[in-house]
């Protein structure tokens, strides 16, 4: 595992919040020993999935001209199919623009999002040397090509469940808060999502066994049974986008879950009335959620309505990318014994920390939270998303307090310094997620922005008719008017 040299620790500010948050991480760590290379964590470079046209050998009688014609026909069909899919998404979003000023403002804000590319793997600045995350991420870096966000956030998910099981709470802003987290973790297909979470789950010593329910009534029944048995509710779901789509579709059997989940998120009792049992109430419906999905699958499935009405904003998003420095072909076999040992050691360290029934935030911690709230907001993520993300910082401060092995019941500025760095990852990744999910609308908004600037410079008025003629994808006056009203009104 890596270590910060003593002088680097002082530079990093492990003795004070201001230095911890404001000082950039050192660019080199020659003391880092991770498997085959003595090198620091490399940048998770943005990668592009380039698909090459695969061709089969031509039969002897097939001419080159015929082959070219076949390829052009296939490409044309694919382009048409993609266009129909994009058109359906675009039309749904434009229709939403016409509904209300709030929808117009939020959709245009989302379409204008720009993420900040990371110059190094985002997670290393949040890892406490020799701590549980250090052990796990070091092992996965050495033994696998798996993106490190997968074991990292899997560990935080099970830590959340562990604290829920122990009844731990946080006193902050005049309210007792609970440590459950809702995270959606996106990664490329075949990147090891299930494997990584499985390794962490086995070492945790308890299961994420909240069932994948097929209907709203089944979900409520599971909430009730787990509460009656006093079991922590840990919901780990693969292909989570499909579940979200079902919850958002009014005619779907899962649609009833939405109201239950919204109340659970707010910590309010959930109830349901049946002829057989009458009114049944679940007083404590809190549950931790880790939803896994391929990135491309999620972008194709996520509901635009969900992005606007706030349900999707209850989740923290992580977009994991493959590491160019750890080639897939260099890891034909994973050393599961070494991974298991590291994961078990991590949870042994976590469980060795004495817990308090309630933690409070000291004056330094509250000052750190206030400072973070001002520093992290760049105006690109809408305020509702941002505020929910910042409340998550309070839970993360507790996590880092435990991960550092601290035995006091006070969360301090350093705890919030680590939490702030992790929140910044979520804020960056939500821009990536929203940008990908709304890429077609983003192109239209960008084009209208440019036209509006040009027309303004010329002293002319941009009209809906201009948009129909000059913006690809806007074919009707009604769509053009909705977009024009949204973009011009939100500038």
GROMACS .gro file of C-alpha atoms in nm:
model
  491
    1UNK     CA    1   0.000   0.000   0.000
    2UNK     CA    2   0.117   0.359  -0.053
    3UNK     CA    3   0.222   0.603   0.214
    4UNK     CA    4   0.250   0.979   0.215
    5UNK     CA    5   0.598   1.080   0.339
    6UNK     CA    6   0.589   1.280   0.668
    7UNK     CA    7   0.665   1.608   0.490
    8UNK     CA    8   0.391   1.535   0.236
    9UNK     CA    9   0.144   1.462   0.515
   10UNK     CA   10   0.211   1.808   0.654
   11UNK     CA   11   0.168   1.959   0.309
   12UNK     CA   12  -0.154   1.767   0.258
   13UNK     CA   13  -0.286   1.918   0.577
   14UNK     CA   14  -0.376   1.613   0.782
   15UNK     CA   15  -0.360   1.849   1.080
   16UNK     CA   16  -0.606   2.108   0.954
   17UNK     CA   17  -0.914   2.143   0.736
   18UNK     CA   18  -0.799   2.444   0.535
   19UNK     CA   19  -0.477   2.282   0.414
   20UNK     CA   20  -0.646   1.946   0.359
   21UNK     CA   21  -0.910   2.094   0.133
   22UNK     CA   22  -0.718   2.368  -0.046
   23UNK     CA   23  -0.377   2.205  -0.103
   24UNK     CA   24  -0.361   2.013  -0.433
   25UNK     CA   25  -0.234   1.655  -0.410
   26UNK     CA   26   0.136   1.599  -0.484
   27UNK     CA   27   0.202   1.499  -0.845
   28UNK     CA   28   0.441   1.216  -0.766
   29UNK     CA   29   0.469   0.951  -0.499
   30UNK     CA   30   0.787   0.756  -0.553
   31UNK     CA   31   0.718   0.557  -0.237
   32UNK     CA   32   0.404   0.405  -0.386
   33UNK     CA   33   0.447   0.030  -0.433
   34UNK     CA   34   0.159  -0.130  -0.617
   35UNK     CA   35   0.231  -0.465  -0.779
   36UNK     CA   36   0.427  -0.452  -1.099
   37UNK     CA   37   0.496  -0.078  -1.090
   38UNK     CA   38   0.638   0.158  -0.828
   39UNK     CA   39   0.424   0.447  -0.940
   40UNK     CA   40   0.136   0.663  -0.818
   41UNK     CA   41  -0.223   0.612  -0.915
   42UNK     CA   42  -0.251   0.703  -1.282
   43UNK     CA   43  -0.519   0.922  -1.429
   44UNK     CA   44  -0.841   0.758  -1.528
   45UNK     CA   45  -0.828   0.900  -1.878
   46UNK     CA   46  -1.156   0.952  -2.060
   47UNK     CA   47  -1.179   0.677  -2.312
   48UNK     CA   48  -1.382   0.646  -2.627
   49UNK     CA   49  -1.537   0.320  -2.729
   50UNK     CA   50  -1.444   0.296  -3.095
   51UNK     CA   51  -1.639   0.034  -3.280
   52UNK     CA   52  -1.485  -0.081  -3.603
   53UNK     CA   53  -1.697  -0.222  -3.879
   54UNK     CA   54  -1.632  -0.594  -3.885
   55UNK     CA   55  -1.636  -0.746  -4.227
   56UNK     CA   56  -1.639  -1.101  -4.346
   57UNK     CA   57  -1.439  -1.238  -4.633
   58UNK     CA   58  -1.614  -1.187  -4.962
   59UNK     CA   59  -1.727  -1.482  -5.158
   60UNK     CA   60  -1.540  -1.530  -5.488
   61UNK     CA   61  -1.832  -1.404  -5.694
   62UNK     CA   62  -1.898  -1.095  -5.478
   63UNK     CA   63  -1.753  -0.783  -5.631
   64UNK     CA   64  -1.604  -0.494  -5.437
   65UNK     CA   65  -1.886  -0.273  -5.565
   66UNK     CA   66  -2.150  -0.506  -5.419
   67UNK     CA   67  -1.967  -0.518  -5.085
   68UNK     CA   68  -1.954  -0.140  -5.070
   69UNK     CA   69  -2.326  -0.124  -5.148
   70UNK     CA   70  -2.400  -0.371  -4.866
   71UNK     CA   71  -2.194  -0.171  -4.619
   72UNK     CA   72  -2.365   0.152  -4.716
   73UNK     CA   73  -2.707  -0.010  -4.678
   74UNK     CA   74  -2.619  -0.143  -4.329
   75UNK     CA   75  -2.482   0.195  -4.225
   76UNK     CA   76  -2.794   0.369  -4.354
   77UNK     CA   77  -3.021   0.136  -4.160
   78UNK     CA   78  -2.818   0.190  -3.843
   79UNK     CA   79  -2.825   0.566  -3.886
   80UNK     CA   80  -3.202   0.559  -3.931
   81UNK     CA   81  -3.247   0.342  -3.622
   82UNK     CA   82  -3.027   0.572  -3.416
   83UNK     CA   83  -3.215   0.872  -3.548
   84UNK     CA   84  -3.552   0.727  -3.450
   85UNK     CA   85  -3.426   0.653  -3.097
   86UNK     CA   86  -3.272   0.999  -3.058
   87UNK     CA   87  -3.584   1.159  -3.200
   88UNK     CA   88  -3.807   0.989  -2.946
   89UNK     CA   89  -3.584   1.110  -2.663
   90UNK     CA   90  -3.560   1.461  -2.807
   91UNK     CA   91  -3.935   1.494  -2.860
   92UNK     CA   92  -4.007   1.379  -2.504
   93UNK     CA   93  -3.768   1.640  -2.363
   94UNK     CA   94  -3.900   1.920  -2.583
   95UNK     CA   95  -4.256   1.831  -2.485
   96UNK     CA   96  -4.153   1.865  -2.121
   97UNK     CA   97  -4.021   2.214  -2.191
   98UNK     CA   98  -4.369   2.331  -2.274
   99UNK     CA   99  -4.510   2.217  -1.940
  100UNK     CA  100  -4.366   2.472  -1.696
  101UNK     CA  101  -4.102   2.736  -1.643
  102UNK     CA  102  -3.931   2.514  -1.385
  103UNK     CA  103  -3.900   2.228  -1.634
  104UNK     CA  104  -3.759   2.463  -1.898
  105UNK     CA  105  -3.503   2.607  -1.658
  106UNK     CA  106  -3.384   2.270  -1.533
  107UNK     CA  107  -3.367   2.103  -1.874
  108UNK     CA  108  -3.167   2.385  -2.028
  109UNK     CA  109  -2.934   2.392  -1.726
  110UNK     CA  110  -2.876   2.017  -1.765
  111UNK     CA  111  -2.814   2.050  -2.138
  112UNK     CA  112  -2.546   2.312  -2.075
  113UNK     CA  113  -2.352   2.104  -1.822
  114UNK     CA  114  -1.982   2.054  -1.878
  115UNK     CA  115  -1.779   1.813  -1.666
  116UNK     CA  116  -1.426   1.882  -1.555
  117UNK     CA  117  -1.186   1.610  -1.672
  118UNK     CA  118  -0.978   1.461  -1.394
  119UNK     CA  119  -0.599   1.486  -1.415
  120UNK     CA  120  -0.553   1.185  -1.185
  121UNK     CA  121  -0.769   0.916  -1.035
  122UNK     CA  122  -1.018   1.110  -0.831
  123UNK     CA  123  -1.027   0.877  -0.534
  124UNK     CA  124  -0.670   0.888  -0.409
  125UNK     CA  125  -0.712   1.229  -0.242
  126UNK     CA  126  -0.991   1.082  -0.028
  127UNK     CA  127  -0.798   0.775   0.092
  128UNK     CA  128  -0.653   0.782   0.442
  129UNK     CA  129  -0.305   0.619   0.442
  130UNK     CA  130  -0.307   0.268   0.595
  131UNK     CA  131  -0.684   0.287   0.637
  132UNK     CA  132  -0.946   0.038   0.517
  133UNK     CA  133  -0.991   0.205   0.176
  134UNK     CA  134  -0.612   0.206   0.136
  135UNK     CA  135  -0.595  -0.170   0.191
  136UNK     CA  136  -0.878  -0.250  -0.049
  137UNK     CA  137  -0.789  -0.011  -0.332
  138UNK     CA  138  -0.421  -0.108  -0.316
  139UNK     CA  139  -0.510  -0.476  -0.353
  140UNK     CA  140  -0.750  -0.416  -0.642
  141UNK     CA  141  -0.496  -0.193  -0.813
  142UNK     CA  142  -0.225  -0.458  -0.785
  143UNK     CA  143  -0.429  -0.766  -0.869
  144UNK     CA  144  -0.694  -0.649  -1.119
  145UNK     CA  145  -0.777  -0.411  -1.402
  146UNK     CA  146  -1.109  -0.324  -1.232
  147UNK     CA  147  -1.187   0.050  -1.202
  148UNK     CA  148  -1.115   0.141  -0.841
  149UNK     CA  149  -1.446   0.323  -0.796
  150UNK     CA  150  -1.612  -0.021  -0.786
  151UNK     CA  151  -1.446  -0.157  -0.469
  152UNK     CA  152  -1.427   0.194  -0.320
  153UNK     CA  153  -1.799   0.267  -0.326
  154UNK     CA  154  -1.892  -0.093  -0.251
  155UNK     CA  155  -1.698  -0.061   0.073
  156UNK     CA  156  -1.876   0.265   0.159
  157UNK     CA  157  -2.211   0.098   0.089
  158UNK     CA  158  -2.142  -0.184   0.333
  159UNK     CA  159  -2.001   0.061   0.588
  160UNK     CA  160  -2.331   0.247   0.561
  161UNK     CA  161  -2.516  -0.079   0.629
  162UNK     CA  162  -2.292  -0.160   0.923
  163UNK     CA  163  -2.365   0.177   1.086
  164UNK     CA  164  -2.737   0.138   1.014
  165UNK     CA  165  -2.734  -0.201   1.184
  166UNK     CA  166  -2.570  -0.047   1.492
  167UNK     CA  167  -2.826   0.234   1.507
  168UNK     CA  168  -2.567   0.510   1.464
  169UNK     CA  169  -2.695   0.864   1.401
  170UNK     CA  170  -2.551   1.209   1.340
  171UNK     CA  171  -2.672   1.525   1.512
  172UNK     CA  172  -2.647   1.817   1.273
  173UNK     CA  173  -2.843   2.137   1.215
  174UNK     CA  174  -3.085   2.054   1.494
  175UNK     CA  175  -3.177   1.711   1.361
  176UNK     CA  176  -3.069   1.351   1.410
  177UNK     CA  177  -2.965   1.208   1.073
  178UNK     CA  178  -2.904   0.849   0.970
  179UNK     CA  179  -2.605   0.717   0.768
  180UNK     CA  180  -2.772   0.539   0.475
  181UNK     CA  181  -2.651   0.627   0.124
  182UNK     CA  182  -2.816   0.598  -0.218
  183UNK     CA  183  -2.555   0.555  -0.490
  184UNK     CA  184  -2.577   0.467  -0.859
  185UNK     CA  185  -2.246   0.331  -0.988
  186UNK     CA  186  -2.198   0.326  -1.365
  187UNK     CA  187  -1.914   0.142  -1.538
  188UNK     CA  188  -1.839  -0.010  -1.878
  189UNK     CA  189  -1.972  -0.355  -1.957
  190UNK     CA  190  -1.742  -0.631  -1.832
  191UNK     CA  191  -1.550  -0.405  -1.592
  192UNK     CA  192  -1.610  -0.624  -1.285
  193UNK     CA  193  -1.902  -0.455  -1.108
  194UNK     CA  194  -2.048  -0.776  -0.966
  195UNK     CA  195  -1.708  -0.926  -0.885
  196UNK     CA  196  -1.588  -0.623  -0.690
  197UNK     CA  197  -1.908  -0.583  -0.487
  198UNK     CA  198  -1.908  -0.958  -0.419
  199UNK     CA  199  -1.556  -0.949  -0.275
  200UNK     CA  200  -1.649  -0.664  -0.042
  201UNK     CA  201  -1.977  -0.829   0.059
  202UNK     CA  202  -1.805  -1.155   0.153
  203UNK     CA  203  -1.556  -0.972   0.375
  204UNK     CA  204  -1.819  -0.751   0.541
  205UNK     CA  205  -1.967  -1.042   0.732
  206UNK     CA  206  -2.327  -0.953   0.657
  207UNK     CA  207  -2.535  -0.962   0.341
  208UNK     CA  208  -2.700  -0.704   0.123
  209UNK     CA  209  -3.004  -0.927   0.111
  210UNK     CA  210  -3.288  -0.682   0.064
  211UNK     CA  211  -3.477  -0.845  -0.225
  212UNK     CA  212  -3.513  -0.719  -0.580
  213UNK     CA  213  -3.889  -0.677  -0.571
  214UNK     CA  214  -4.112  -0.715  -0.877
  215UNK     CA  215  -4.393  -0.489  -0.754
  216UNK     CA  216  -4.478  -0.209  -0.516
  217UNK     CA  217  -4.669  -0.435  -0.273
  218UNK     CA  218  -4.376  -0.679  -0.263
  219UNK     CA  219  -4.140  -0.389  -0.185
  220UNK     CA  220  -4.358  -0.270   0.101
  221UNK     CA  221  -4.382  -0.624   0.236
  222UNK     CA  222  -4.001  -0.652   0.233
  223UNK     CA  223  -3.970  -0.319   0.416
  224UNK     CA  224  -4.216  -0.442   0.678
  225UNK     CA  225  -4.052  -0.781   0.728
  226UNK     CA  226  -3.700  -0.640   0.757
  227UNK     CA  227  -3.820  -0.380   1.007
  228UNK     CA  228  -4.002  -0.641   1.215
  229UNK     CA  229  -3.689  -0.858   1.224
  230UNK     CA  230  -3.462  -0.563   1.304
  231UNK     CA  231  -3.245  -0.633   0.998
  232UNK     CA  232  -3.055  -0.357   0.816
  233UNK     CA  233  -3.199  -0.291   0.474
  234UNK     CA  234  -2.917  -0.310   0.218
  235UNK     CA  235  -3.043  -0.310  -0.137
  236UNK     CA  236  -2.776  -0.405  -0.393
  237UNK     CA  237  -2.920  -0.418  -0.745
  238UNK     CA  238  -2.755  -0.491  -1.080
  239UNK     CA  239  -2.906  -0.343  -1.399
  240UNK     CA  240  -3.056  -0.071  -1.181
  241UNK     CA  241  -3.168   0.144  -1.474
  242UNK     CA  242  -3.441  -0.106  -1.558
  243UNK     CA  243  -3.568  -0.085  -1.202
  244UNK     CA  244  -3.571   0.295  -1.214
  245UNK     CA  245  -3.762   0.294  -1.541
  246UNK     CA  246  -4.024   0.060  -1.393
  247UNK     CA  247  -4.062   0.281  -1.087
  248UNK     CA  248  -4.111   0.587  -1.309
  249UNK     CA  249  -4.371   0.424  -1.539
  250UNK     CA  250  -4.725   0.478  -1.399
  251UNK     CA  251  -4.867   0.154  -1.541
  252UNK     CA  252  -4.574  -0.057  -1.419
  253UNK     CA  253  -4.620  -0.282  -1.114
  254UNK     CA  254  -4.316  -0.109  -0.961
  255UNK     CA  255  -4.466   0.241  -0.978
  256UNK     CA  256  -4.602   0.224  -0.623
  257UNK     CA  257  -4.243   0.201  -0.499
  258UNK     CA  258  -4.173   0.564  -0.587
  259UNK     CA  259  -4.382   0.711  -0.308
  260UNK     CA  260  -4.243   0.458  -0.059
  261UNK     CA  261  -3.886   0.543  -0.160
  262UNK     CA  262  -3.942   0.918  -0.142
  263UNK     CA  263  -4.075   0.884   0.212
  264UNK     CA  264  -3.792   0.649   0.307
  265UNK     CA  265  -3.540   0.903   0.178
  266UNK     CA  266  -3.695   1.168   0.402
  267UNK     CA  267  -3.702   0.928   0.698
  268UNK     CA  268  -4.081   0.933   0.719
  269UNK     CA  269  -4.304   0.632   0.801
  270UNK     CA  270  -4.442   0.434   0.508
  271UNK     CA  271  -4.790   0.284   0.516
  272UNK     CA  272  -5.011   0.069   0.299
  273UNK     CA  273  -5.373  -0.045   0.341
  274UNK     CA  274  -5.509  -0.383   0.229
  275UNK     CA  275  -5.840  -0.560   0.284
  276UNK     CA  276  -5.667  -0.845   0.462
  277UNK     CA  277  -5.438  -0.657   0.702
  278UNK     CA  278  -5.589  -0.311   0.711
  279UNK     CA  279  -5.342  -0.025   0.750
  280UNK     CA  280  -4.984  -0.141   0.802
  281UNK     CA  281  -4.716   0.113   0.895
  282UNK     CA  282  -4.338   0.081   0.865
  283UNK     CA  283  -4.204   0.337   1.111
  284UNK     CA  284  -3.842   0.305   1.004
  285UNK     CA  285  -3.815   0.247   0.627
  286UNK     CA  286  -3.453   0.369   0.592
  287UNK     CA  287  -3.245   0.161   0.352
  288UNK     CA  288  -2.906   0.187   0.186
  289UNK     CA  289  -2.903   0.147  -0.194
  290UNK     CA  290  -2.621   0.064  -0.434
  291UNK     CA  291  -2.743   0.044  -0.792
  292UNK     CA  292  -2.502  -0.096  -1.051
  293UNK     CA  293  -2.538  -0.048  -1.425
  294UNK     CA  294  -2.343  -0.026  -1.747
  295UNK     CA  295  -2.292   0.337  -1.839
  296UNK     CA  296  -2.433   0.309  -2.191
  297UNK     CA  297  -2.734   0.110  -2.070
  298UNK     CA  298  -2.816   0.373  -1.810
  299UNK     CA  299  -2.793   0.663  -2.053
  300UNK     CA  300  -3.038   0.489  -2.286
  301UNK     CA  301  -3.283   0.399  -2.011
  302UNK     CA  302  -3.292   0.687  -1.763
  303UNK     CA  303  -3.619   0.883  -1.768
  304UNK     CA  304  -3.605   1.254  -1.857
  305UNK     CA  305  -3.902   1.308  -1.624
  306UNK     CA  306  -3.702   1.157  -1.340
  307UNK     CA  307  -3.416   1.400  -1.400
  308UNK     CA  308  -3.656   1.693  -1.373
  309UNK     CA  309  -3.897   1.592  -1.096
  310UNK     CA  310  -3.624   1.523  -0.842
  311UNK     CA  311  -3.650   1.147  -0.788
  312UNK     CA  312  -3.319   1.078  -0.962
  313UNK     CA  313  -3.164   1.362  -0.764
  314UNK     CA  314  -3.191   1.153  -0.448
  315UNK     CA  315  -2.901   0.941  -0.575
  316UNK     CA  316  -2.531   1.017  -0.579
  317UNK     CA  317  -2.374   0.923  -0.913
  318UNK     CA  318  -2.037   0.770  -0.988
  319UNK     CA  319  -1.911   0.716  -1.343
  320UNK     CA  320  -1.617   0.474  -1.343
  321UNK     CA  321  -1.378   0.451  -1.636
  322UNK     CA  322  -1.119   0.193  -1.728
  323UNK     CA  323  -0.757   0.262  -1.635
  324UNK     CA  324  -0.532   0.288  -1.943
  325UNK     CA  325  -0.230   0.198  -1.728
  326UNK     CA  326  -0.373  -0.140  -1.628
  327UNK     CA  327  -0.431  -0.327  -1.949
  328UNK     CA  328  -0.700  -0.594  -1.958
  329UNK     CA  329  -0.454  -0.846  -2.107
  330UNK     CA  330  -0.212  -0.806  -1.816
  331UNK     CA  331  -0.460  -0.958  -1.569
  332UNK     CA  332  -0.574  -1.299  -1.700
  333UNK     CA  333  -0.628  -1.428  -1.344
  334UNK     CA  334  -0.731  -1.234  -1.035
  335UNK     CA  335  -0.570  -1.339  -0.707
  336UNK     CA  336  -0.892  -1.374  -0.509
  337UNK     CA  337  -0.705  -1.489  -0.197
  338UNK     CA  338  -0.508  -1.163  -0.186
  339UNK     CA  339  -0.819  -0.958  -0.255
  340UNK     CA  340  -1.016  -1.140   0.013
  341UNK     CA  341  -0.737  -1.091   0.267
  342UNK     CA  342  -0.726  -0.717   0.202
  343UNK     CA  343  -1.103  -0.681   0.224
  344UNK     CA  344  -1.122  -0.879   0.549
  345UNK     CA  345  -0.843  -0.670   0.697
  346UNK     CA  346  -1.034  -0.356   0.604
  347UNK     CA  347  -1.351  -0.464   0.781
  348UNK     CA  348  -1.159  -0.589   1.084
  349UNK     CA  349  -1.019  -0.237   1.116
  350UNK     CA  350  -1.365  -0.082   1.078
  351UNK     CA  351  -1.524  -0.309   1.338
  352UNK     CA  352  -1.240  -0.244   1.584
  353UNK     CA  353  -1.342   0.123   1.611
  354UNK     CA  354  -1.571   0.186   1.913
  355UNK     CA  355  -1.899   0.340   1.798
  356UNK     CA  356  -2.122   0.599   1.960
  357UNK     CA  357  -2.498   0.597   1.931
  358UNK     CA  358  -2.490   0.957   1.812
  359UNK     CA  359  -2.215   1.175   1.666
  360UNK     CA  360  -2.219   1.551   1.661
  361UNK     CA  361  -2.041   1.807   1.444
  362UNK     CA  362  -1.800   2.034   1.632
  363UNK     CA  363  -1.752   2.405   1.554
  364UNK     CA  364  -1.462   2.338   1.319
  365UNK     CA  365  -1.668   2.076   1.135
  366UNK     CA  366  -1.964   2.310   1.093
  367UNK     CA  367  -1.735   2.588   0.969
  368UNK     CA  368  -1.583   2.341   0.722
  369UNK     CA  369  -1.928   2.242   0.596
  370UNK     CA  370  -2.024   2.606   0.542
  371UNK     CA  371  -1.700   2.673   0.357
  372UNK     CA  372  -1.743   2.368   0.137
  373UNK     CA  373  -2.099   2.467   0.055
  374UNK     CA  374  -1.972   2.792  -0.092
  375UNK     CA  375  -1.657   2.663  -0.261
  376UNK     CA  376  -1.797   2.359  -0.443
  377UNK     CA  377  -2.087   2.532  -0.616
  378UNK     CA  378  -1.993   2.633  -0.971
  379UNK     CA  379  -2.342   2.719  -1.095
  380UNK     CA  380  -2.353   2.433  -1.346
  381UNK     CA  381  -2.543   2.177  -1.138
  382UNK     CA  382  -2.894   2.286  -1.049
  383UNK     CA  383  -2.944   2.393  -0.689
  384UNK     CA  384  -3.170   2.101  -0.591
  385UNK     CA  385  -2.907   1.847  -0.700
  386UNK     CA  386  -2.635   2.043  -0.524
  387UNK     CA  387  -2.808   2.081  -0.190
  388UNK     CA  388  -2.886   1.710  -0.168
  389UNK     CA  389  -2.526   1.627  -0.253
  390UNK     CA  390  -2.399   1.857   0.019
  391UNK     CA  391  -2.619   1.697   0.285
  392UNK     CA  392  -2.450   1.372   0.189
  393UNK     CA  393  -2.122   1.531   0.304
  394UNK     CA  394  -2.242   1.499   0.664
  395UNK     CA  395  -2.272   1.121   0.626
  396UNK     CA  396  -1.938   1.098   0.448
  397UNK     CA  397  -1.774   1.295   0.730
  398UNK     CA  398  -1.892   1.020   0.967
  399UNK     CA  399  -1.756   0.752   0.733
  400UNK     CA  400  -1.411   0.912   0.719
  401UNK     CA  401  -1.416   0.961   1.096
  402UNK     CA  402  -1.462   0.584   1.134
  403UNK     CA  403  -1.216   0.499   0.853
  404UNK     CA  404  -0.951   0.710   1.029
  405UNK     CA  405  -1.002   0.505   1.344
  406UNK     CA  406  -1.112   0.801   1.553
  407UNK     CA  407  -1.284   0.716   1.880
  408UNK     CA  408  -1.440   1.053   1.967
  409UNK     CA  409  -1.803   1.140   1.904
  410UNK     CA  410  -1.719   1.471   1.731
  411UNK     CA  411  -1.686   1.512   1.354
  412UNK     CA  412  -1.420   1.771   1.282
  413UNK     CA  413  -1.291   1.982   0.993
  414UNK     CA  414  -1.059   1.712   0.863
  415UNK     CA  415  -1.349   1.466   0.838
  416UNK     CA  416  -1.537   1.723   0.629
  417UNK     CA  417  -1.227   1.793   0.421
  418UNK     CA  418  -1.221   1.433   0.303
  419UNK     CA  419  -1.599   1.439   0.257
  420UNK     CA  420  -1.572   1.751   0.042
  421UNK     CA  421  -1.331   1.584  -0.195
  422UNK     CA  422  -1.566   1.291  -0.235
  423UNK     CA  423  -1.865   1.520  -0.294
  424UNK     CA  424  -1.667   1.689  -0.571
  425UNK     CA  425  -1.641   1.351  -0.745
  426UNK     CA  426  -2.019   1.315  -0.735
  427UNK     CA  427  -2.074   1.668  -0.865
  428UNK     CA  428  -1.840   1.609  -1.157
  429UNK     CA  429  -1.993   1.272  -1.239
  430UNK     CA  430  -2.350   1.395  -1.231
  431UNK     CA  431  -2.247   1.634  -1.510
  432UNK     CA  432  -2.110   1.339  -1.706
  433UNK     CA  433  -2.427   1.136  -1.648
  434UNK     CA  434  -2.668   1.415  -1.735
  435UNK     CA  435  -2.463   1.520  -2.034
  436UNK     CA  436  -2.467   1.170  -2.178
  437UNK     CA  437  -2.834   1.108  -2.098
  438UNK     CA  438  -2.935   1.436  -2.264
  439UNK     CA  439  -2.672   1.458  -2.538
  440UNK     CA  440  -2.921   1.522  -2.821
  441UNK     CA  441  -3.094   1.804  -2.637
  442UNK     CA  442  -2.751   1.945  -2.542
  443UNK     CA  443  -2.660   1.971  -2.909
  444UNK     CA  444  -2.983   2.158  -2.987
  445UNK     CA  445  -2.943   2.398  -2.693
  446UNK     CA  446  -2.581   2.467  -2.789
  447UNK     CA  447  -2.684   2.549  -3.146
  448UNK     CA  448  -2.966   2.779  -3.032
  449UNK     CA  449  -2.727   2.953  -2.789
  450UNK     CA  450  -2.490   3.029  -3.078
  451UNK     CA  451  -2.770   3.151  -3.306
  452UNK     CA  452  -2.907   3.373  -3.032
  453UNK     CA  453  -2.564   3.532  -2.981
  454UNK     CA  454  -2.520   3.587  -3.356
  455UNK     CA  455  -2.864   3.740  -3.398
  456UNK     CA  456  -2.815   3.965  -3.095
  457UNK     CA  457  -2.482   4.090  -3.233
  458UNK     CA  458  -2.657   4.173  -3.563
  459UNK     CA  459  -2.947   4.346  -3.391
  460UNK     CA  460  -3.193   4.084  -3.516
  461UNK     CA  461  -3.461   3.883  -3.336
  462UNK     CA  462  -3.430   3.506  -3.340
  463UNK     CA  463  -3.762   3.338  -3.423
  464UNK     CA  464  -3.900   2.986  -3.410
  465UNK     CA  465  -3.908   2.982  -3.790
  466UNK     CA  466  -3.532   3.048  -3.794
  467UNK     CA  467  -3.478   2.748  -3.569
  468UNK     CA  468  -3.682   2.517  -3.791
  469UNK     CA  469  -3.461   2.612  -4.088
  470UNK     CA  470  -3.124   2.614  -3.911
  471UNK     CA  471  -3.133   2.358  -3.625
  472UNK     CA  472  -3.129   1.991  -3.719
  473UNK     CA  473  -3.389   1.800  -3.522
  474UNK     CA  474  -3.643   2.080  -3.485
  475UNK     CA  475  -3.899   2.003  -3.754
  476UNK     CA  476  -4.216   2.163  -3.621
  477UNK     CA  477  -4.302   2.515  -3.515
  478UNK     CA  478  -4.437   2.391  -3.182
  479UNK     CA  479  -4.107   2.223  -3.093
  480UNK     CA  480  -3.910   2.527  -3.208
  481UNK     CA  481  -4.125   2.762  -3.000
  482UNK     CA  482  -4.080   2.546  -2.689
  483UNK     CA  483  -3.702   2.537  -2.730
  484UNK     CA  484  -3.678   2.907  -2.810
  485UNK     CA  485  -3.883   3.001  -2.505
  486UNK     CA  486  -3.672   2.771  -2.286
  487UNK     CA  487  -3.328   2.882  -2.409
  488UNK     CA  488  -3.393   3.256  -2.442
  489UNK     CA  489  -3.581   3.263  -2.114
  490UNK     CA  490  -3.300   3.085  -1.927
  491UNK     CA  491  -3.013   3.305  -2.050
   0.00000   0.00000   0.00000
